[in-house]
mmCIF file of C-alpha atoms in Angstrom:
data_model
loop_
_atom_site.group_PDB
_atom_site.id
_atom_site.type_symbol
_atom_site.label_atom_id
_atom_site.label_comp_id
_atom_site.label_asym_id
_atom_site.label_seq_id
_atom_site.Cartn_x
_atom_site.Cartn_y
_atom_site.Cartn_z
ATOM 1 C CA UNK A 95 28.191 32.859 65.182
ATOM 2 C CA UNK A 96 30.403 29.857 64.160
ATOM 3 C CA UNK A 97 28.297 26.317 66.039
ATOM 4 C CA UNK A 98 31.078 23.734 65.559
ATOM 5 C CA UNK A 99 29.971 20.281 66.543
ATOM 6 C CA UNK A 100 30.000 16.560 65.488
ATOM 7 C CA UNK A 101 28.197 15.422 62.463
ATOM 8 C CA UNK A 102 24.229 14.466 62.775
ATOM 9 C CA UNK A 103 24.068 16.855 66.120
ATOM 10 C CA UNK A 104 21.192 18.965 64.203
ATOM 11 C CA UNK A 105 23.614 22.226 63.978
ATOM 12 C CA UNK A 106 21.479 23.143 60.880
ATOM 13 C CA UNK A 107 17.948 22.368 61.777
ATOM 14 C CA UNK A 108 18.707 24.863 64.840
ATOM 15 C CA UNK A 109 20.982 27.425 62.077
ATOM 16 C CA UNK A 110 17.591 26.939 60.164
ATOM 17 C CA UNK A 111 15.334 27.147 63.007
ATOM 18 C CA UNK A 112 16.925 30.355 64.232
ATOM 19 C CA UNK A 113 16.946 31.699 60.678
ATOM 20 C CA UNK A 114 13.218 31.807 60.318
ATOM 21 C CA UNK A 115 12.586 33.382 63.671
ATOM 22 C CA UNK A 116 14.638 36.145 63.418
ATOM 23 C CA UNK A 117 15.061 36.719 59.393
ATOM 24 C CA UNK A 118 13.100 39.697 58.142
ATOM 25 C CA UNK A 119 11.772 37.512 55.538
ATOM 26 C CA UNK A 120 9.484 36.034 57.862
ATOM 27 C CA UNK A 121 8.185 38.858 59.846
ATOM 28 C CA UNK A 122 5.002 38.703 60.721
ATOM 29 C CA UNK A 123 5.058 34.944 60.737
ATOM 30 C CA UNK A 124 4.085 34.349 64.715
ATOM 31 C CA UNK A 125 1.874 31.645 63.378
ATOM 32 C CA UNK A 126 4.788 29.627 62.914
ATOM 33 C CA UNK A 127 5.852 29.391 66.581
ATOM 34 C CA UNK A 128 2.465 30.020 68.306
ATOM 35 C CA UNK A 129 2.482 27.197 71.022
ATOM 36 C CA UNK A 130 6.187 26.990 71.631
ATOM 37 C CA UNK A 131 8.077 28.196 74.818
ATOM 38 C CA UNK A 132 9.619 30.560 73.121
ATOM 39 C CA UNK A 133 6.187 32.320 71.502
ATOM 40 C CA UNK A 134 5.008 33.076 75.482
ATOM 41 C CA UNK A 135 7.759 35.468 76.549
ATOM 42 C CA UNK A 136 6.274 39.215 74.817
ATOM 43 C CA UNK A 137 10.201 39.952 74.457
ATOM 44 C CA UNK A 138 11.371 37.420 72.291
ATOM 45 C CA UNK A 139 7.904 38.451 70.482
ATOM 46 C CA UNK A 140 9.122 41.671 69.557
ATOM 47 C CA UNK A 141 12.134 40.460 67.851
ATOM 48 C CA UNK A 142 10.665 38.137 65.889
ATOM 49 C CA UNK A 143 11.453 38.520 61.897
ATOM 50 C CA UNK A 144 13.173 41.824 62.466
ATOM 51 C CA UNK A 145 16.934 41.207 61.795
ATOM 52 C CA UNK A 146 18.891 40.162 58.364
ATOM 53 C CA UNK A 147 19.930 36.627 58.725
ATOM 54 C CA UNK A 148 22.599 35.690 56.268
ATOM 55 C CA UNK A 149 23.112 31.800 56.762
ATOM 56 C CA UNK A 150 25.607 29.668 55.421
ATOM 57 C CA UNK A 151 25.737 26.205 55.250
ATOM 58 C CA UNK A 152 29.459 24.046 54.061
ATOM 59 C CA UNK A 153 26.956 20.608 53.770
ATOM 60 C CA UNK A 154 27.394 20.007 50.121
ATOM 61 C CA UNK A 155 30.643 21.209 49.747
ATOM 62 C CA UNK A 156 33.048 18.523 49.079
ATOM 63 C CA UNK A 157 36.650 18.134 49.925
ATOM 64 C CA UNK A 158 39.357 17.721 46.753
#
């Protein structure tokens, strides 16, 4: 997925958000979104922490 948009428009905080909902490295980690929209559907439940997330981020990198 490729989310081009201006700077300051929060493109990683959502990268970063969607990172820790569906990275295996947080499976088992409902407690992190129990009381948001998201936690109430029982499908979006089940996929919680169960796919690889590779993320990439070009912030720091500087131009030459």
């Amino acid at each position: 997925m490729l989310i081009t948009r201006p700077r300051r428009f929060g493109k990683t905080l959502n990268m970063s958000m969607l990172e820790c909902f569906f990275s295996c490295r947080y499976a088992g980690r409902g407690d992190l979104f129990e009381g948001l929209s998201i936690w109430s559907e029982e499908r979006y439940r089940q996929l919680q922490g169960t796919f690889p997330v590779i993320f990439l981020s070009f912030a720091n990198i500087k131009e030459l």
